[in-house]
Short mmCIF file of C-alpha atoms in Angstrom, two decimals:
data_model
loop_
_atom_site.label_atom_id
_atom_site.label_comp_id
_atom_site.label_asym_id
_atom_site.label_seq_id
_atom_site.Cartn_x
_atom_site.Cartn_y
_atom_site.Cartn_z
CA MET A 3 124.35 104.32 87.58
CA ALA A 4 126.23 101.32 89.22
CA GLU A 5 128.69 99.71 87.24
CA GLU A 6 128.84 96.37 88.66
CA ILE A 7 126.87 94.07 90.76
CA THR A 8 128.32 90.63 92.19
CA GLN A 9 125.85 87.95 92.12
CA ARG A 10 125.17 85.10 94.54
CA THR A 11 122.57 82.63 94.31
CA PRO A 12 122.50 80.25 97.17
CA PRO A 13 121.41 76.61 96.40
CA GLU A 14 117.93 75.92 97.69
CA ALA A 15 117.74 73.34 100.36
CA SER A 16 114.01 73.03 99.70
CA HIS A 17 114.62 71.59 96.21
CA GLN A 18 116.90 68.96 97.16
CA PRO A 19 115.33 65.51 96.43
CA PRO A 20 113.99 63.47 99.35
CA PRO A 21 115.29 60.18 99.99
CA THR A 22 113.83 57.24 98.20
CA GLY A 23 113.97 53.58 98.54
CA GLU A 24 116.05 53.47 95.52
CA GLU A 25 119.11 54.67 97.37
CA THR A 26 120.48 52.42 100.01
CA GLU A 27 123.64 52.53 102.02
CA VAL A 28 125.67 49.55 101.16
CA PRO A 29 129.51 48.74 101.12
CA LEU A 30 131.77 48.15 98.39
CA PRO A 31 132.27 44.48 97.25
CA LEU A 32 135.92 44.46 98.18
CA VAL A 33 136.02 46.83 101.02
CA PRO A 34 136.08 45.24 104.17
CA GLU A 35 135.86 46.92 107.90
CA SER A 36 136.28 50.26 108.70
CA ALA A 37 140.04 49.92 108.80
CA SER A 38 139.71 48.79 105.16
CA GLU A 39 138.85 52.02 103.44
CA PRO A 40 139.44 52.09 99.98
CA PRO A 41 142.59 53.86 98.27
CA LEU A 42 142.58 57.50 98.12
CA ALA A 43 143.64 59.79 95.66
CA SER A 44 145.37 63.42 96.01
CA VAL A 45 143.77 65.98 98.17
CA GLU A 46 143.67 69.72 97.47
CA GLN A 47 145.71 71.56 99.87
CA GLU A 48 143.14 74.26 100.44
CA LEU A 49 140.04 72.79 102.09
CA GLN A 50 136.65 74.57 101.41
CA LYS A 51 135.88 75.81 105.19
CA ASP A 52 132.43 76.94 104.41
CA SER A 53 130.23 75.68 101.82
CA VAL A 54 127.25 77.81 102.71
CA PRO A 55 126.80 80.00 99.42
CA THR A 56 126.11 83.20 100.98
CA THR A 57 129.73 84.27 100.74
CA GLN A 58 130.08 87.66 99.16
CA VAL A 59 132.24 87.67 95.89
CA GLN A 60 134.46 90.81 95.20
CA LEU A 61 135.36 92.28 91.86
CA PRO A 62 138.31 94.56 91.70
CA VAL A 63 136.47 97.79 90.33
CA GLU A 64 135.81 101.00 92.04
CA GLU A 65 135.81 100.99 95.69
CA LYS A 66 132.12 101.90 96.11
CA LEU A 67 131.32 98.65 94.32
CA GLU A 68 133.60 96.37 96.16
CA GLU A 69 130.89 95.39 98.56
CA ALA A 70 129.02 92.49 97.37
CA VAL A 71 125.31 92.14 96.75
CA GLY A 72 123.77 89.05 98.53
CA ILE A 73 121.08 87.46 96.57
CA VAL A 74 118.16 85.62 98.69
CA GLU A 75 115.44 83.64 97.06
CA LYS A 76 111.90 83.49 98.53
CA ASP A 77 109.26 80.72 97.55
CA THR A 78 105.57 81.96 97.03
CA PRO A 79 102.38 79.41 97.08
CA LEU A 80 101.47 78.09 93.85
CA GLU A 81 98.53 79.94 92.29
CA PRO A 82 95.53 78.34 90.90
CA PRO A 83 95.36 78.58 87.19
CA PRO A 84 92.98 81.31 85.65
CA PRO A 85 89.67 80.35 84.29
CA GLU A 86 90.80 80.61 80.68
CA SER A 87 93.65 78.58 81.19
CA SER A 88 94.75 75.35 83.10
CA LEU A 89 98.33 76.80 83.78
CA ALA A 90 99.79 76.78 87.27
CA LYS A 91 102.41 79.31 88.16
CA GLU A 92 105.08 79.52 90.84
CA HIS A 93 107.12 82.61 91.41
CA VAL A 94 110.32 82.60 93.31
CA ALA A 95 111.54 86.32 94.04
CA VAL A 96 115.11 87.09 94.20
CA THR A 97 115.99 90.25 96.00
CA ALA A 98 119.23 91.87 96.68
CA ARG A 99 120.63 92.97 99.88
CA GLU A 100 124.08 93.95 101.48
CA LYS A 101 125.74 90.83 103.37
CA ASP A 102 126.84 91.40 106.92
CA SER A 103 127.05 95.26 106.69
CA ALA A 104 125.27 97.83 109.15
CA THR A 105 125.11 100.22 106.07
CA PRO A 106 121.81 99.72 104.18
CA VAL A 107 122.00 98.84 100.52
CA SER A 108 120.92 101.68 98.27
CA LYS A 109 117.46 101.56 96.88
CA PRO A 110 118.78 101.20 93.14
CA LEU A 111 121.01 98.22 94.44
CA THR A 112 117.93 96.77 96.56
CA ALA A 113 115.87 96.60 93.24
CA ALA A 114 118.60 95.59 91.08
CA LEU A 115 117.88 91.92 90.67
CA VAL A 116 114.61 90.14 90.76
CA VAL A 117 114.37 86.67 89.72
CA PRO A 118 110.96 85.15 89.36
CA ARG A 119 110.78 81.22 88.48
CA GLU A 120 107.54 80.34 86.77
CA SER A 121 106.48 76.60 86.55
CA VAL A 122 103.68 75.85 83.93
CA SER A 123 101.91 72.68 83.79
CA PRO A 124 99.18 71.89 81.64
CA ASN A 125 97.79 69.26 83.92
CA ALA A 126 98.00 71.26 87.08
CA GLN A 127 94.54 71.59 89.04
CA PRO A 128 93.64 73.91 91.71
CA LYS A 129 93.69 72.38 95.29
CA THR A 130 90.34 71.83 97.12
CA GLU A 131 89.94 73.49 100.49
CA PRO A 132 90.32 70.21 102.37
CA GLU A 133 93.55 69.25 100.51
CA LEU A 134 95.00 72.67 101.72
CA GLU A 135 93.98 72.30 105.26
CA LYS A 136 95.53 68.68 105.26
CA PRO A 137 99.14 68.77 107.11
CA ILE A 138 101.90 67.70 105.01
CA GLU A 139 103.20 64.34 105.92
CA LYS A 140 106.97 64.61 106.44
CA LYS A 141 108.83 61.48 104.76
CA LYS A 142 111.46 59.86 106.99
CA ALA A 143 114.93 59.71 105.88
CA PRO A 144 115.98 56.09 105.68
CA GLU A 145 118.15 55.10 108.79
CA SER A 146 120.93 54.49 106.56
CA LEU A 147 121.11 58.05 105.94
CA VAL A 148 121.43 59.09 109.61
CA SER A 149 123.11 55.99 111.35
CA PHE A 150 126.68 57.21 110.93
CA LYS A 151 127.98 60.24 112.21
CA GLU A 152 131.84 61.07 111.95
CA GLU A 153 133.16 61.17 115.69
CA SER A 154 134.85 64.26 116.89
CA ASN A 155 138.64 64.27 117.57
CA LYS A 156 138.54 67.01 120.31
CA LEU A 157 139.20 65.88 123.53
CA SER A 158 136.39 67.54 125.24
CA ASP A 159 133.91 65.53 122.98
CA LEU A 160 135.10 62.26 124.09
CA SER A 161 133.49 60.01 126.58
CA ASP A 162 135.34 59.36 129.88
CA TYR A 163 135.93 55.49 128.32
CA GLU A 164 137.56 56.80 125.28
CA ARG A 165 139.67 59.22 126.94
CA ARG A 166 140.93 56.59 129.52
CA ALA A 167 141.62 54.55 126.31
CA LEU A 168 143.68 57.23 124.68
CA GLU A 169 145.75 58.04 127.56
CA GLU A 170 146.48 54.46 128.38
CA PHE A 171 147.40 54.08 124.51
CA LYS A 172 149.63 57.30 124.85
CA LEU A 173 151.69 55.52 127.48
CA LEU A 174 151.99 52.20 125.66
CA VAL A 175 153.32 54.49 122.72
CA GLN A 176 155.80 56.51 125.03
CA GLN A 177 157.34 53.23 126.19
CA ALA A 178 157.65 51.82 122.65
CA LEU A 179 159.25 55.11 121.90
CA THR A 180 161.74 55.20 124.78
CA ASN A 181 162.58 51.57 124.13
CA HIS A 182 163.09 51.89 120.49
CA LEU A 183 160.24 49.30 119.93
CA PHE A 184 158.97 50.97 116.78
CA ALA A 185 162.45 51.93 115.32
CA ALA A 186 163.94 48.41 114.32
CA ALA A 187 163.32 44.90 113.41
CA SER A 188 166.11 43.65 115.78
CA PRO A 189 167.49 45.16 118.80
CA SER A 190 171.23 45.48 117.28
CA GLN A 191 169.60 48.29 114.99
CA ASN A 192 168.43 50.46 117.83
CA ALA A 193 171.31 52.52 118.49
CA SER A 194 171.38 53.83 114.78
CA LEU A 195 167.84 54.91 114.53
CA PRO A 196 166.61 58.49 115.56
CA GLY A 197 164.21 58.64 118.74
CA GLU A 198 161.23 60.43 116.69
CA VAL A 199 158.90 58.42 114.98
CA SER A 200 156.20 59.76 112.30
CA ILE A 201 153.53 58.54 110.48
CA TRP A 202 151.67 60.56 107.69
CA GLY A 203 154.13 63.41 108.22
CA VAL A 204 152.93 63.50 112.02
CA PRO A 205 155.33 62.90 114.75
CA LEU A 206 154.15 60.76 117.48
CA LEU A 207 153.35 62.30 120.88
CA LYS A 208 154.68 65.74 119.68
CA ASP A 209 151.28 67.73 119.62
CA ASP A 210 147.75 67.29 119.51
CA ARG A 211 147.57 65.87 116.10
CA SER A 212 149.09 62.76 117.37
CA ASP A 213 146.02 62.43 119.21
CA VAL A 214 143.98 62.42 115.99
CA ILE A 215 146.25 59.56 114.67
CA LEU A 216 146.05 57.42 117.54
CA LEU A 217 142.13 57.97 117.84
CA LYS A 218 141.91 56.41 114.15
CA PHE A 219 143.71 53.26 115.19
CA LEU A 220 141.50 53.13 118.55
CA ARG A 221 138.39 53.35 116.59
CA ALA A 222 139.40 50.75 114.20
CA ARG A 223 139.90 48.43 116.98
CA ASP A 224 136.73 49.58 119.11
CA PHE A 225 138.98 51.21 121.62
CA LYS A 226 140.59 48.00 122.58
CA VAL A 227 144.36 49.34 123.62
CA THR A 228 146.14 46.70 123.16
CA ASP A 229 144.89 45.45 120.03
CA SER A 230 145.06 49.22 118.64
CA PHE A 231 148.64 49.32 119.89
CA ILE A 232 149.56 46.13 117.85
CA MET A 233 147.75 47.35 114.87
CA LEU A 234 149.91 50.71 115.12
CA LYS A 235 153.44 48.78 115.77
CA ASN A 236 152.58 46.62 112.73
CA THR A 237 151.77 49.39 110.52
CA ILE A 238 155.01 51.26 111.38
CA LYS A 239 156.92 48.43 110.55
CA TRP A 240 155.06 47.81 107.32
CA ARG A 241 155.94 51.39 106.38
CA ARG A 242 159.53 50.79 107.12
CA ASP A 243 159.44 47.67 105.10
CA PHE A 244 157.59 48.89 102.19
CA ASN A 245 159.91 52.23 102.10
CA VAL A 246 156.81 54.52 101.96
CA ASP A 247 158.89 57.70 102.69
CA GLU A 248 161.09 57.24 99.57
CA LEU A 249 158.11 55.83 97.44
CA LEU A 250 156.68 59.34 97.66
CA LYS A 251 159.67 60.81 95.80
CA GLU A 252 159.22 58.30 92.85
CA ASP A 253 157.90 59.15 89.37
CA LEU A 254 155.21 56.36 88.56
CA GLY A 255 153.66 58.38 85.71
CA ASP A 256 150.17 59.51 85.25
CA ASP A 257 148.50 56.64 83.39
CA LEU A 258 145.84 56.14 85.84
CA GLU A 259 145.22 59.63 86.39
CA LYS A 260 141.46 59.19 84.94
CA VAL A 261 141.32 56.08 87.12
CA VAL A 262 141.42 58.05 90.53
CA PHE A 263 141.22 61.80 91.02
CA MET A 264 140.32 64.32 93.35
CA HIS A 265 137.65 66.90 92.62
CA GLY A 266 135.99 69.44 94.90
CA HIS A 267 134.64 69.03 98.25
CA ASP A 268 131.53 67.79 99.75
CA LYS A 269 129.02 70.10 102.02
CA GLU A 270 130.81 69.40 105.05
CA GLY A 271 134.41 70.33 103.59
CA HIS A 272 135.67 66.76 103.05
CA PRO A 273 138.06 66.72 99.79
CA VAL A 274 136.02 64.35 97.12
CA CYS A 275 137.96 61.21 95.50
CA TYR A 276 136.36 59.65 92.51
CA ASN A 277 137.16 56.14 91.59
CA VAL A 278 136.31 55.33 88.07
CA TYR A 279 136.54 51.45 87.69
CA GLY A 280 135.22 51.70 84.13
CA GLU A 281 138.47 52.97 82.83
CA PHE A 282 139.57 49.61 83.16
CA GLN A 283 137.52 48.44 80.25
CA ASN A 284 140.12 49.91 78.10
CA GLU A 285 142.03 46.64 77.31
CA GLU A 286 145.40 48.31 76.87
CA LEU A 287 145.26 50.30 80.00
CA TYR A 288 143.90 46.87 81.84
CA ALA A 289 146.91 44.90 80.38
CA LYS A 290 149.68 47.48 81.26
CA THR A 291 148.25 47.78 84.70
CA PHE A 292 147.54 43.92 85.75
CA ALA A 293 149.05 41.59 83.23
CA ASP A 294 151.72 40.24 85.39
CA GLU A 295 152.93 40.27 88.90
CA GLU A 296 155.57 43.14 88.28
CA LYS A 297 152.76 45.38 86.65
CA ARG A 298 150.47 44.57 89.45
CA MET A 299 153.14 45.65 92.10
CA ARG A 300 153.64 48.63 90.21
CA PHE A 301 149.98 49.47 90.25
CA LEU A 302 150.12 48.71 94.13
CA ARG A 303 152.87 51.07 94.67
CA TRP A 304 151.46 53.64 92.45
CA ARG A 305 148.18 53.73 94.54
CA ILE A 306 150.03 53.88 97.80
CA GLN A 307 151.98 56.72 96.82
CA PHE A 308 148.49 58.47 95.67
CA LEU A 309 147.20 57.65 99.06
CA GLU A 310 150.13 58.73 100.82
CA ARG A 311 150.41 62.05 99.12
CA SER A 312 146.45 62.45 99.88
CA ILE A 313 146.86 62.04 103.43
CA ARG A 314 149.66 64.35 103.89
CA LYS A 315 147.40 67.28 102.66
CA LEU A 316 144.56 66.51 105.46
CA ASP A 317 144.34 68.52 108.46
CA PHE A 318 145.18 66.39 111.65
CA SER A 319 144.20 69.34 114.00
CA PRO A 320 141.49 68.06 116.45
CA GLY A 321 139.11 70.29 114.58
CA GLY A 322 140.31 69.61 111.22
CA ILE A 323 139.22 67.57 108.14
CA ASN A 324 141.21 64.53 108.13
CA THR A 325 138.91 62.06 106.16
CA VAL A 326 137.74 61.88 102.64
CA PHE A 327 134.32 61.71 100.90
CA GLN A 328 134.68 58.77 98.32
CA VAL A 329 132.61 58.40 95.14
CA SER A 330 133.09 55.03 93.31
CA ASP A 331 131.83 54.85 89.67
CA LEU A 332 131.00 51.32 88.87
CA LYS A 333 129.61 52.00 85.09
CA ASN A 334 131.24 49.55 82.83
CA SER A 335 133.26 47.96 85.80
CA PRO A 336 134.83 44.98 84.77
CA GLY A 337 133.40 43.22 87.54
CA PRO A 338 134.62 40.23 89.70
CA GLY A 339 135.45 37.92 86.75
CA LYS A 340 138.67 39.78 85.81
CA ARG A 341 140.96 37.37 87.64
CA GLU A 342 144.02 39.95 87.45
CA LEU A 343 142.17 42.88 88.89
CA ARG A 344 140.90 40.35 91.65
CA ILE A 345 144.26 39.63 92.63
CA ALA A 346 145.57 43.21 92.60
CA THR A 347 142.31 44.53 94.55
CA LYS A 348 142.99 41.55 97.30
CA GLU A 349 146.72 42.82 97.76
CA ALA A 350 145.60 46.40 98.00
CA LEU A 351 142.83 45.56 100.71
CA HIS A 352 145.26 43.56 102.78
CA ILE A 353 147.62 46.56 103.01
CA LEU A 354 144.75 49.20 103.47
CA GLN A 355 142.77 47.11 106.28
CA ASP A 356 145.84 46.91 108.08
CA ASN A 357 147.68 50.21 107.78
CA TYR A 358 145.17 52.85 106.91
CA PRO A 359 142.42 53.06 109.28
CA GLU A 360 139.47 55.56 109.36
CA PHE A 361 140.14 57.69 106.52
CA VAL A 362 136.93 57.65 104.75
CA ALA A 363 133.88 59.88 106.01
CA LYS A 364 131.66 58.68 103.57
CA GLN A 365 131.39 56.42 100.25
CA VAL A 366 128.80 56.62 97.69
CA PHE A 367 128.53 53.83 94.90
CA ILE A 368 126.86 55.00 91.75
CA ASN A 369 125.91 53.47 88.51
CA VAL A 370 126.03 50.21 90.32
CA PRO A 371 125.46 47.17 87.97
CA TRP A 372 123.20 44.07 88.69
CA TRP A 373 126.05 41.97 89.91
CA TYR A 374 126.97 44.24 92.80
CA LEU A 375 123.73 43.73 94.24
CA ALA A 376 124.08 39.72 94.13
CA PHE A 377 127.74 40.17 95.34
CA TYR A 378 126.49 42.74 98.24
CA THR A 379 123.70 40.13 99.25
CA MET A 380 126.48 37.40 99.73
CA ILE A 381 128.88 39.57 101.83
CA SER A 382 126.40 41.70 103.86
CA PRO A 383 126.28 39.48 106.76
CA PHE A 384 129.91 39.64 107.34
CA LEU A 385 130.00 43.35 107.61
CA THR A 386 129.68 45.53 110.52
CA GLN A 387 126.82 48.21 111.06
CA ARG A 388 129.69 50.85 111.46
CA THR A 389 131.14 49.83 108.06
CA LYS A 390 127.76 49.56 106.08
CA SER A 391 126.48 52.94 107.71
CA LYS A 392 129.13 54.83 105.81
CA PHE A 393 128.20 53.67 102.32
CA VAL A 394 125.55 54.74 100.10
CA PHE A 395 124.17 52.91 96.87
CA ALA A 396 122.64 54.90 93.95
CA GLY A 397 121.37 53.19 90.51
CA PRO A 398 122.45 54.91 87.06
CA ALA A 399 119.13 56.99 87.23
CA ARG A 400 119.93 58.34 90.83
CA THR A 401 123.54 59.20 90.31
CA ALA A 402 123.25 63.14 90.29
CA GLU A 403 120.40 63.38 92.70
CA THR A 404 122.32 61.21 95.04
CA LEU A 405 125.41 63.11 94.66
CA PHE A 406 123.81 66.37 95.47
CA LYS A 407 122.62 65.32 98.63
CA TYR A 408 126.08 65.53 99.84
CA ILE A 409 128.15 67.77 97.41
CA LEU A 410 126.77 71.01 95.94
CA PRO A 411 126.11 70.94 92.32
CA GLU A 412 129.09 73.46 91.24
CA GLN A 413 131.49 71.03 93.10
CA VAL A 414 130.29 67.91 90.92
CA PRO A 415 132.23 67.01 87.68
CA THR A 416 129.96 67.66 84.50
CA GLN A 417 130.15 63.95 83.87
CA TYR A 418 128.10 63.20 87.01
CA GLY A 419 125.49 65.76 86.49
CA GLY A 420 127.05 69.18 87.98
CA LEU A 421 128.55 71.99 86.68
CA SER A 422 132.51 71.90 87.62
CA VAL A 423 134.95 71.33 84.97
CA ASP A 424 138.51 71.07 85.44
CA PHE A 425 139.45 73.87 83.26
CA CYS A 426 136.63 76.37 82.60
CA GLU A 427 137.43 77.14 78.97
CA CYS A 428 133.55 76.67 78.07
CA ASN A 429 132.74 79.68 80.44
CA PRO A 430 135.84 81.17 82.47
CA GLU A 431 133.40 83.46 84.44
CA PHE A 432 132.59 80.55 86.79
CA THR A 433 134.28 78.63 89.10
CA VAL A 434 133.64 75.94 91.75
CA ASP A 435 133.35 78.95 94.58
CA ASP A 436 130.18 80.49 92.22
CA PRO A 437 127.18 78.75 93.68
CA ALA A 438 124.03 77.20 91.51
CA THR A 439 120.49 76.88 92.00
CA GLU A 440 118.69 73.76 91.99
CA ILE A 441 115.08 73.41 90.48
CA THR A 442 113.21 70.16 90.00
CA VAL A 443 111.13 70.41 86.79
CA LYS A 444 108.00 68.38 86.95
CA PRO A 445 106.72 66.16 84.28
CA ALA A 446 104.90 67.90 81.06
CA THR A 447 105.83 71.29 82.81
CA LYS A 448 107.49 74.52 81.43
CA GLN A 449 109.93 75.96 83.81
CA THR A 450 110.92 79.55 83.34
CA VAL A 451 113.42 81.54 85.05
CA GLU A 452 113.18 85.26 84.68
CA ILE A 453 116.31 87.34 85.51
CA THR A 454 115.09 91.09 85.93
CA VAL A 455 118.02 93.77 85.94
CA ASN A 456 117.59 97.31 86.72
CA GLU A 457 120.91 98.61 85.94
CA LYS A 458 122.89 98.45 82.67
CA CYS A 459 125.37 95.37 82.91
CA THR A 460 126.13 92.12 81.47
CA LEU A 461 124.46 89.07 82.49
CA VAL A 462 126.31 85.79 82.17
CA TRP A 463 124.78 82.42 82.77
CA GLU A 464 125.13 78.65 82.57
CA LEU A 465 122.59 75.99 83.17
CA ARG A 466 122.04 72.32 82.61
CA VAL A 467 119.31 69.75 82.97
CA VAL A 468 120.69 66.39 84.21
CA GLY A 469 119.91 63.89 81.22
CA TRP A 470 118.20 66.88 79.21
CA GLU A 471 115.43 65.31 76.80
CA VAL A 472 113.96 68.76 77.37
CA SER A 473 113.67 72.19 74.97
CA TYR A 474 115.65 75.24 76.00
CA SER A 475 115.40 78.84 74.92
CA ALA A 476 116.62 82.43 76.01
CA GLU A 477 115.22 85.60 75.34
CA TYR A 478 115.42 89.37 76.41
CA ILE A 479 112.16 91.34 77.15
CA PRO A 480 112.88 94.95 77.81
CA GLN A 481 110.67 97.14 79.46
CA ARG A 482 109.23 98.72 76.41
CA GLY A 483 107.97 94.96 75.69
CA TYR A 484 109.26 93.78 72.56
CA THR A 485 111.22 90.51 72.80
CA ILE A 486 115.03 89.92 71.54
CA LEU A 487 115.51 86.21 70.84
CA ILE A 488 118.97 85.33 72.36
CA GLU A 489 118.84 81.38 71.77
CA LYS A 490 116.01 79.98 69.77
CA THR A 491 114.33 76.99 70.96
CA ARG A 492 116.18 73.84 70.64
CA LYS A 493 115.61 70.29 71.68
CA MET A 494 118.76 68.90 73.78
CA ALA A 495 119.23 65.30 73.72
CA PRO A 496 121.31 63.42 76.25
CA ASN A 497 124.35 63.29 74.36
CA ASP A 498 124.56 67.03 73.75
CA GLU A 499 126.74 69.35 75.53
CA PRO A 500 126.60 69.00 79.57
CA VAL A 501 126.42 72.45 80.29
CA VAL A 502 124.86 75.73 78.26
CA SER A 503 126.81 79.04 78.73
CA ASN A 504 125.96 82.50 77.30
CA SER A 505 125.89 86.19 78.16
CA PHE A 506 124.00 89.28 77.15
CA LYS A 507 124.61 92.91 77.38
CA ILE A 508 121.84 94.69 78.73
CA SER A 509 121.82 98.39 77.62
CA GLU A 510 117.88 98.97 77.96
CA LEU A 511 116.43 97.69 81.36
CA GLY A 512 114.39 94.52 81.13
CA LYS A 513 114.67 90.87 82.01
CA ILE A 514 116.25 87.82 80.61
CA VAL A 515 114.03 84.69 80.60
CA LEU A 516 115.49 81.02 80.11
CA THR A 517 112.83 78.62 79.59
CA ILE A 518 113.01 74.86 79.98
CA ASP A 519 110.01 72.70 78.61
CA ASN A 520 110.03 69.10 79.69
CA PRO A 521 107.63 67.11 77.70
CA THR A 522 108.64 63.68 79.24
CA ALA A 523 106.76 61.93 82.11
CA LYS A 524 110.00 62.06 84.42
CA LYS A 525 110.94 64.81 86.52
CA LYS A 526 113.97 66.73 85.72
CA LYS A 527 116.82 68.41 87.65
CA LEU A 528 117.59 72.18 86.46
CA ILE A 529 120.77 73.85 87.64
CA TYR A 530 121.43 76.98 87.02
CA ARG A 531 123.56 80.06 88.12
CA PHE A 532 124.35 83.77 87.18
CA LYS A 533 126.26 86.69 87.54
CA VAL A 534 126.38 90.32 86.74
CA VAL A 535 129.56 91.98 85.40
CA PRO A 536 130.20 95.55 84.79
CA TYR A 537 128.75 96.96 81.88
CA VAL A 538 131.23 98.07 78.94
CA ALA A 539 129.82 100.38 76.17
#
């Protein structure tokens, strides 16, 4: 009897919600051209290299069980309801297989896990023959979702024009380094300054990382070499005047750690930065941050420090991740009426637009209030298509669904609809590395997840429905047919705990059934994951 099975349930791409008109790409009101990306936060040192959730997970037990069991979900067509009932059923089977191994998985392991999902709707009707033959019309994604593609920094991927511009730029930089043009504000200081100039910890012209830095300045100025060189020269001077290297060593406190923070990665491996403007509704924090010029300058220094520490954790190799995915939460944002915040933001933007080009891969703005739409209408004509193509706009009702387009649910914090928490005290069995499955629960529908286990084990699971307003229950049905109630049916309100976690020790083979009853007229997003751990008698 197997003592351990490691479980991987990959997110289903087929269940991701299609783009709708409620989601539109737009820029942040206070963010100018691509050279003026908003401030970043700290970036996790280890970037997720592969977000495809088929990677094996291994548990330190007996050698024969160290090879992970891969889980694959398969959809089967909807079945028409039986004559005595108007219920429609949907089954999704999960089979087990050994991933990337030439040795076949044993029959007991192959049949160890089966997870059918059943969607029951009282209003479901069987499809007629013409409906079945009618081809499915594909929904075209909004142009804004595909208009911007992050450029490659590999020399082989550059156009001839871009390569020539880069070579010309490097010649100008080399001349400036030789003549100490980057080093001093006046010629009298040249002799005492080092011959090497670094920016964001990368020495200019020392290796191919320097090319990535220079390409950022070139793209910020449309590959106009002279303009790019002037921008670089001014940036190096500003960094010296602002004393950025010394700023990195200062202790500026952690009062704003909830305003800007890093959490997880997007599906392409970019670290994700969250900007929570609603935190400034706290009058004490607002006054402490923006009340006078001295406090605003301290805030500015904190933002630059955060930004610099973030950038230095990026990978500036030509094929590395050197940009950040930004999420700006405008829920309860103070808005443009706050004069002090407006002044501080304007000062920050002047610095960012001139000295931090091309550091944002995508901007997603969530919980956007009505005043933002009016503001965007005014500033939109002044923004380039490149800038606007980087941004996504989503209202409060679409926050989680929009984030899931770009970030896996297990990487999204719980406050934004995902399963990820900073400290997994609620269920330490799961981390951001454990993939989740998304299911759309239709209105007035009962969704059932059945997890059949054919070996003794302990099954651990967690799930949530974004926004809840559903009923949830869990039960265990052994093969002999009786039912053990694990969690009785309870109505889950929007203000209830975001994630439900539980486990069950299976000593007699059977299945665990998780039931979500959606009585509302709105579709719901169900997210769940589970794993099998060794059985302990």
